[in-house]
Amino acid sequence: MRNDAQGVTIEVEGKADRLASFRDRLPDEKPPHSSIYSLEAVQLELAGYESFTIISSQPSAISHQPSAIILPDIATCPDCLDELVNPADRRYHYPFINCTHCGPRFSIITALPYDRPNTTMAGFQMCDACRAEYDNPADRRFHAQPIACHDCGPQLELWNPTGEVLNIRHDALLAAAEAIRSGEIAAVKGLGGFHLMVDARNDDAVCRLRRLKRREEKPFALMYPSLAAVENDCSVDHVERNLLLSPASPIILLPRHPKPLSHSGTQELWNSGTHALMHSCTRALSPSLAPGNPYLGVMLPYTPLHHLLMMELGFPVVATSGNLSEEPICTDERDALERLAGVADLFLVHNRPIVRHVDDSIVRIMMGREMLLRRARGYAPLPVVLKQPMPPLLAVGGHLKNTIAVASSDKVFVSQHIGDLETAAAYDAFNSTTSDLQRMYAVQPKLLACDRHPDYLSTQFAQESGLPVVFVQHHLAHILACMAENELTGEVLGVAWDGTGYGDDGTVWGGEFLAVNLPTDGGAVEHRRVAHLRTFPLPGGDQAAREPRRSAIGLLYEQFSDDAFKMTDLPPIRAFNSHELPIIAAALEKRLNCPITSSAGRLFDAVASLLDLRQFNRYEGQAAMELEFLAMQSEEEAAYHFNLPAAHYPKDSPTNESLVLDFRPAICDIIDDLKSGVSGPTIARRFHNTLVKMIVEVARLMSIPAVILSGGCFQNRLLLESAVHGLRTAIFRPYWHQRIPPNDGGIALGQVVYASRIAR
Ligand code: ZN
Ligand code: ZN
Ligand code: FE
């Protein structure tokens, strides 16, 4: 047997029936966390093997390109956890314990094949005891590349903000725990980067972290000491429970209990479940963790270091990315000292280098299944396998929530989440991830795929590469990404709803219905915009994404013209003061800096503004999220009116003209409801019902059985689930995202699919 960059090669000899049974049993009896992406068998000459041997990896004969799968980082397994807390074990309290079933992978690999010299463990010389385990095929740590122990492996240190060592080893961990307990902010070097941690029950500490990190209201993720402690604050169903405890161990958005129980500050809680709680001093969670949000982003410890720290603390902590605002996460301790200066009071660090940043993944359960909203640790860089072989390609993604992708033969490797390309640091991370993935998989692209938006940094990067570039329309990329992960080809109706994307006509799209054909024979993608939401102007352009009142006033102006400014009983008009209103009015009249949009995301913003739910977003998508949460409080089934003018739209219309979904009647209905005092939740729910009805109506007109739901708007669980139910009732086959995000984190995959059909 040999394990190299092409994958695993096994040579077996024996009778034909036994060889067949060996092959049959392989998929079921393969090691945990291994995946078989393809299995090829060939007849060889008899070699006369007498025993089972494993031949050490050879730096592969260079003619092949590495195609082996790099595994994601895997959460600590139950066996390692048992040893971690067993005083008799030689790795008792060792914060870097791991085995072949768990531990770091993607975050420590420097090259393929995955062997110790090609990891950041290369600098640690194995002790005799570790070496014996590593060499013993019967041991759980046989060829566990990051194998280590107290004697030979990485160690902890606690630093003050000037980088002075305060404590080492377990004392460092205890001192860091003490600091967190007393309300300080600790920067903790974990698996794929730093976290900033504070006591989640200490409101002063949480608010101080918000202020220093310049993060106003965006929810903070929490790390809990145990499942029992999570269940104390949130309702957790069996899907969510399994996912919390899974090898991927992502952050899961969990619904909070309406009236939270409080928290124990003692150790008993995580040991013995909830009854200890009643007897101990109790403290509720800080109200500043996720203001106005009925969900909490929750994860469990996923490295031995986190387990030890959380056992010591026994209460939930904020575990937010160690960065400022929207910058990429810090991975290096010296860099962290600089970038987190003035934020962290202490730095709990270690000397196992992190090769690449890997953020915590974020999952929301939709239709009883996981949907990744941010794809990184535990998932990246597992490939999406396509049916058609592809030439070497690089896709550079979009602008917000950027990821990139490289394609090699039939696999697409989508990078871990990089982030919004708004800062120099994020653009650096984009650059390094782009070269990193190309180098790891030895992909020399012949072609680059990028968005059509001329101002995206990713687009400019592609244009400056000197290679041929394929421009892929943003919403088409959303639909193709969703098709790829659902292994779909042929004809679909794509519903691509999001905040912004550069349209084929140069306007801002975002409420699109695309008829897409991805030919089963591998031919080029055909697509047509068959319908879209009615357009309206966005005064101030990009500023409108931050101020829902701007979407609302643009929409009202489009509908009521100058009369809109006289509707002073409406919240969006009142949200502008007497200086601002004439300026906005003039801008709208003269169409100055008022781009036209068909964006569903901006329509959500406009309705949130009409309900006076929110006039200013403190983070991307806040108003739309709050509108969803409001609607969730209602069971209302009615919908508002809308017009779909071409009621007898011929499917193969020669005119190529798209249908316009006119929501103006719905806006009139909403204003009437507001005047007659209908409750916010009812209005919000009726609005959601209206959108679902629009989707089903367009599906009926187009009568294409497969309907794809993609784009950031489908992170909205109420919208997604209602649309799926509505489409199924009307006998359509809806598809949505699971492993690849519906937001712009999926754009790179869609770009690859499009470009691969051109480059063949
Ligand atoms: Zn393990
Ligand atoms: Zn050792
Ligand atoms: Fe998008």
PDB file of N, CA and C in Angstrom, residues 208-251:
ATOM      1  N   ARG A 208     -17.183  46.066  25.883  1.00  0.00           N
ATOM      2  CA  ARG A 208     -15.816  46.569  25.670  1.00  0.00           C
ATOM      3  C   ARG A 208     -15.217  45.918  24.423  1.00  0.00           C
ATOM      4  N   LEU A 209     -15.449  44.612  24.266  1.00  0.00           N
ATOM      5  CA  LEU A 209     -14.951  43.921  23.078  1.00  0.00           C
ATOM      6  C   LEU A 209     -15.580  44.507  21.810  1.00  0.00           C
ATOM      7  N   ARG A 210     -16.892  44.782  21.860  1.00  0.00           N
ATOM      8  CA  ARG A 210     -17.559  45.392  20.697  1.00  0.00           C
ATOM      9  C   ARG A 210     -16.895  46.721  20.338  1.00  0.00           C
ATOM     10  N   ARG A 211     -16.647  47.510  21.358  1.00  0.00           N
ATOM     11  CA  ARG A 211     -16.083  48.841  21.118  1.00  0.00           C
ATOM     12  C   ARG A 211     -14.679  48.718  20.515  1.00  0.00           C
ATOM     13  N   LEU A 212     -13.843  47.892  21.137  1.00  0.00           N
ATOM     14  CA  LEU A 212     -12.449  47.792  20.705  1.00  0.00           C
ATOM     15  C   LEU A 212     -12.324  47.123  19.340  1.00  0.00           C
ATOM     16  N   LYS A 213     -13.199  46.171  19.074  1.00  0.00           N
ATOM     17  CA  LYS A 213     -13.135  45.445  17.800  1.00  0.00           C
ATOM     18  C   LYS A 213     -13.875  46.203  16.702  1.00  0.00           C
ATOM     19  N   ARG A 214     -14.513  47.304  17.075  1.00  0.00           N
ATOM     20  CA  ARG A 214     -15.319  48.120  16.150  1.00  0.00           C
ATOM     21  C   ARG A 214     -16.384  47.260  15.463  1.00  0.00           C
ATOM     22  N   ARG A 215     -17.165  46.628  16.276  1.00  0.00           N
ATOM     23  CA  ARG A 215     -18.223  45.772  15.779  1.00  0.00           C
ATOM     24  C   ARG A 215     -19.475  46.138  16.553  1.00  0.00           C
ATOM     25  N   GLU A 216     -20.362  46.910  15.906  1.00  0.00           N
ATOM     26  CA  GLU A 216     -21.470  47.525  16.630  1.00  0.00           C
ATOM     27  C   GLU A 216     -22.510  46.520  17.128  1.00  0.00           C
ATOM     28  N   GLU A 217     -23.163  45.831  16.185  1.00  0.00           N
ATOM     29  CA  GLU A 217     -24.273  44.971  16.590  1.00  0.00           C
ATOM     30  C   GLU A 217     -24.227  43.582  15.993  1.00  0.00           C
ATOM     31  N   LYS A 218     -23.270  43.345  15.090  1.00  0.00           N
ATOM     32  CA  LYS A 218     -23.212  42.032  14.438  1.00  0.00           C
ATOM     33  C   LYS A 218     -23.061  40.941  15.508  1.00  0.00           C
ATOM     34  N   PRO A 219     -23.873  39.879  15.398  1.00  0.00           N
ATOM     35  CA  PRO A 219     -23.844  38.870  16.465  1.00  0.00           C
ATOM     36  C   PRO A 219     -22.451  38.282  16.675  1.00  0.00           C
ATOM     37  N   PHE A 220     -22.145  37.973  17.941  1.00  0.00           N
ATOM     38  CA  PHE A 220     -20.914  37.279  18.309  1.00  0.00           C
ATOM     39  C   PHE A 220     -21.187  35.787  18.390  1.00  0.00           C
ATOM     40  N   ALA A 221     -20.264  34.972  17.931  1.00  0.00           N
ATOM     41  CA  ALA A 221     -20.388  33.521  18.118  1.00  0.00           C
ATOM     42  C   ALA A 221     -19.968  33.157  19.534  1.00  0.00           C
ATOM     43  N   LEU A 222     -20.556  32.093  20.034  1.00  0.00           N
ATOM     44  CA  LEU A 222     -20.258  31.633  21.389  1.00  0.00           C
ATOM     45  C   LEU A 222     -19.680  30.229  21.363  1.00  0.00           C
ATOM     46  N   MET A 223     -18.775  29.979  22.307  1.00  0.00           N
ATOM     47  CA  MET A 223     -18.320  28.598  22.526  1.00  0.00           C
ATOM     48  C   MET A 223     -18.835  28.176  23.893  1.00  0.00           C
ATOM     49  N   TYR A 224     -19.502  27.019  23.925  1.00  0.00           N
ATOM     50  CA  TYR A 224     -20.099  26.513  25.161  1.00  0.00           C
ATOM     51  C   TYR A 224     -19.257  25.377  25.723  1.00  0.00           C
ATOM     52  N   PRO A 225     -19.288  25.211  27.062  1.00  0.00           N
ATOM     53  CA  PRO A 225     -18.500  24.124  27.646  1.00  0.00           C
ATOM     54  C   PRO A 225     -19.076  22.747  27.344  1.00  0.00           C
ATOM     55  N   SER A 226     -20.372  22.654  27.103  1.00  0.00           N
ATOM     56  CA  SER A 226     -20.976  21.331  26.905  1.00  0.00           C
ATOM     57  C   SER A 226     -22.300  21.461  26.183  1.00  0.00           C
ATOM     58  N   LEU A 227     -22.775  20.339  25.684  1.00  0.00           N
ATOM     59  CA  LEU A 227     -24.079  20.312  25.045  1.00  0.00           C
ATOM     60  C   LEU A 227     -25.178  20.691  26.044  1.00  0.00           C
ATOM     61  N   ALA A 228     -25.045  20.197  27.275  1.00  0.00           N
ATOM     62  CA  ALA A 228     -26.052  20.508  28.296  1.00  0.00           C
ATOM     63  C   ALA A 228     -26.143  22.014  28.506  1.00  0.00           C
ATOM     64  N   ALA A 229     -25.005  22.675  28.510  1.00  0.00           N
ATOM     65  CA  ALA A 229     -25.000  24.123  28.697  1.00  0.00           C
ATOM     66  C   ALA A 229     -25.643  24.831  27.503  1.00  0.00           C
ATOM     67  N   VAL A 230     -25.448  24.304  26.296  1.00  0.00           N
ATOM     68  CA  VAL A 230     -26.099  24.884  25.112  1.00  0.00           C
ATOM     69  C   VAL A 230     -27.604  24.761  25.257  1.00  0.00           C
ATOM     70  N   GLU A 231     -28.055  23.576  25.673  1.00  0.00           N
ATOM     71  CA  GLU A 231     -29.495  23.319  25.773  1.00  0.00           C
ATOM     72  C   GLU A 231     -30.150  24.163  26.852  1.00  0.00           C
ATOM     73  N   ASN A 232     -29.349  24.668  27.751  1.00  0.00           N
ATOM     74  CA  ASN A 232     -29.843  25.581  28.768  1.00  0.00           C
ATOM     75  C   ASN A 232     -30.310  26.903  28.153  1.00  0.00           C
ATOM     76  N   ASP A 233     -29.673  27.317  27.064  1.00  0.00           N
ATOM     77  CA  ASP A 233     -29.979  28.609  26.441  1.00  0.00           C
ATOM     78  C   ASP A 233     -30.752  28.500  25.132  1.00  0.00           C
ATOM     79  N   CYS A 234     -30.602  27.384  24.438  1.00  0.00           N
ATOM     80  CA  CYS A 234     -31.160  27.276  23.089  1.00  0.00           C
ATOM     81  C   CYS A 234     -31.909  25.961  22.943  1.00  0.00           C
ATOM     82  N   SER A 235     -32.848  25.940  22.018  1.00  0.00           N
ATOM     83  CA  SER A 235     -33.444  24.645  21.710  1.00  0.00           C
ATOM     84  C   SER A 235     -32.604  23.988  20.622  1.00  0.00           C
ATOM     85  N   VAL A 236     -32.348  22.702  20.821  1.00  0.00           N
ATOM     86  CA  VAL A 236     -31.431  21.962  19.964  1.00  0.00           C
ATOM     87  C   VAL A 236     -32.144  20.687  19.529  1.00  0.00           C
ATOM     88  N   ASP A 237     -32.386  20.537  18.237  1.00  0.00           N
ATOM     89  CA  ASP A 237     -33.021  19.282  17.792  1.00  0.00           C
ATOM     90  C   ASP A 237     -31.936  18.267  17.450  1.00  0.00           C
ATOM     91  N   HIS A 238     -32.356  17.071  17.014  1.00  0.00           N
ATOM     92  CA  HIS A 238     -31.349  16.019  16.862  1.00  0.00           C
ATOM     93  C   HIS A 238     -30.377  16.307  15.715  1.00  0.00           C
ATOM     94  N   VAL A 239     -30.852  16.993  14.670  1.00  0.00           N
ATOM     95  CA  VAL A 239     -29.944  17.333  13.566  1.00  0.00           C
ATOM     96  C   VAL A 239     -28.875  18.294  14.075  1.00  0.00           C
ATOM     97  N   GLU A 240     -29.330  19.286  14.835  1.00  0.00           N
ATOM     98  CA  GLU A 240     -28.393  20.287  15.354  1.00  0.00           C
ATOM     99  C   GLU A 240     -27.433  19.665  16.368  1.00  0.00           C
ATOM    100  N   ARG A 241     -27.964  18.757  17.190  1.00  0.00           N
ATOM    101  CA  ARG A 241     -27.118  18.091  18.195  1.00  0.00           C
ATOM    102  C   ARG A 241     -26.006  17.301  17.493  1.00  0.00           C
ATOM    103  N   ASN A 242     -26.372  16.530  16.487  1.00  0.00           N
ATOM    104  CA  ASN A 242     -25.368  15.740  15.761  1.00  0.00           C
ATOM    105  C   ASN A 242     -24.322  16.626  15.105  1.00  0.00           C
ATOM    106  N   LEU A 243     -24.783  17.750  14.604  1.00  0.00           N
ATOM    107  CA  LEU A 243     -23.873  18.652  13.918  1.00  0.00           C
ATOM    108  C   LEU A 243     -22.925  19.352  14.903  1.00  0.00           C
ATOM    109  N   LEU A 244     -23.458  19.721  16.072  1.00  0.00           N
ATOM    110  CA  LEU A 244     -22.612  20.343  17.101  1.00  0.00           C
ATOM    111  C   LEU A 244     -21.475  19.404  17.490  1.00  0.00           C
ATOM    112  N   LEU A 245     -21.791  18.099  17.542  1.00  0.00           N
ATOM    113  CA  LEU A 245     -20.819  17.106  17.988  1.00  0.00           C
ATOM    114  C   LEU A 245     -20.060  16.470  16.815  1.00  0.00           C
ATOM    115  N   SER A 246     -20.293  16.936  15.596  1.00  0.00           N
ATOM    116  CA  SER A 246     -19.714  16.300  14.413  1.00  0.00           C
ATOM    117  C   SER A 246     -18.233  16.638  14.281  1.00  0.00           C
ATOM    118  N   PRO A 247     -17.509  15.878  13.442  1.00  0.00           N
ATOM    119  CA  PRO A 247     -16.089  16.183  13.193  1.00  0.00           C
ATOM    120  C   PRO A 247     -15.880  17.602  12.651  1.00  0.00           C
ATOM    121  N   ALA A 248     -16.875  18.150  11.944  1.00  0.00           N
ATOM    122  CA  ALA A 248     -16.733  19.505  11.403  1.00  0.00           C
ATOM    123  C   ALA A 248     -16.935  20.557  12.490  1.00  0.00           C
ATOM    124  N   SER A 249     -17.813  20.260  13.442  1.00  0.00           N
ATOM    125  CA  SER A 249     -18.018  21.107  14.616  1.00  0.00           C
ATOM    126  C   SER A 249     -18.192  22.605  14.279  1.00  0.00           C
ATOM    127  N   PRO A 250     -19.149  22.933  13.421  1.00  0.00           N
ATOM    128  CA  PRO A 250     -19.306  24.339  13.013  1.00  0.00           C
ATOM    129  C   PRO A 250     -20.044  25.179  14.061  1.00  0.00           C
ATOM    130  N   ILE A 251     -20.119  26.471  13.780  1.00  0.00           N
ATOM    131  CA  ILE A 251     -21.027  27.346  14.518  1.00  0.00           C
ATOM    132  C   ILE A 251     -22.425  27.088  13.953  1.00  0.00           C
TER     133      ILE A 251
END
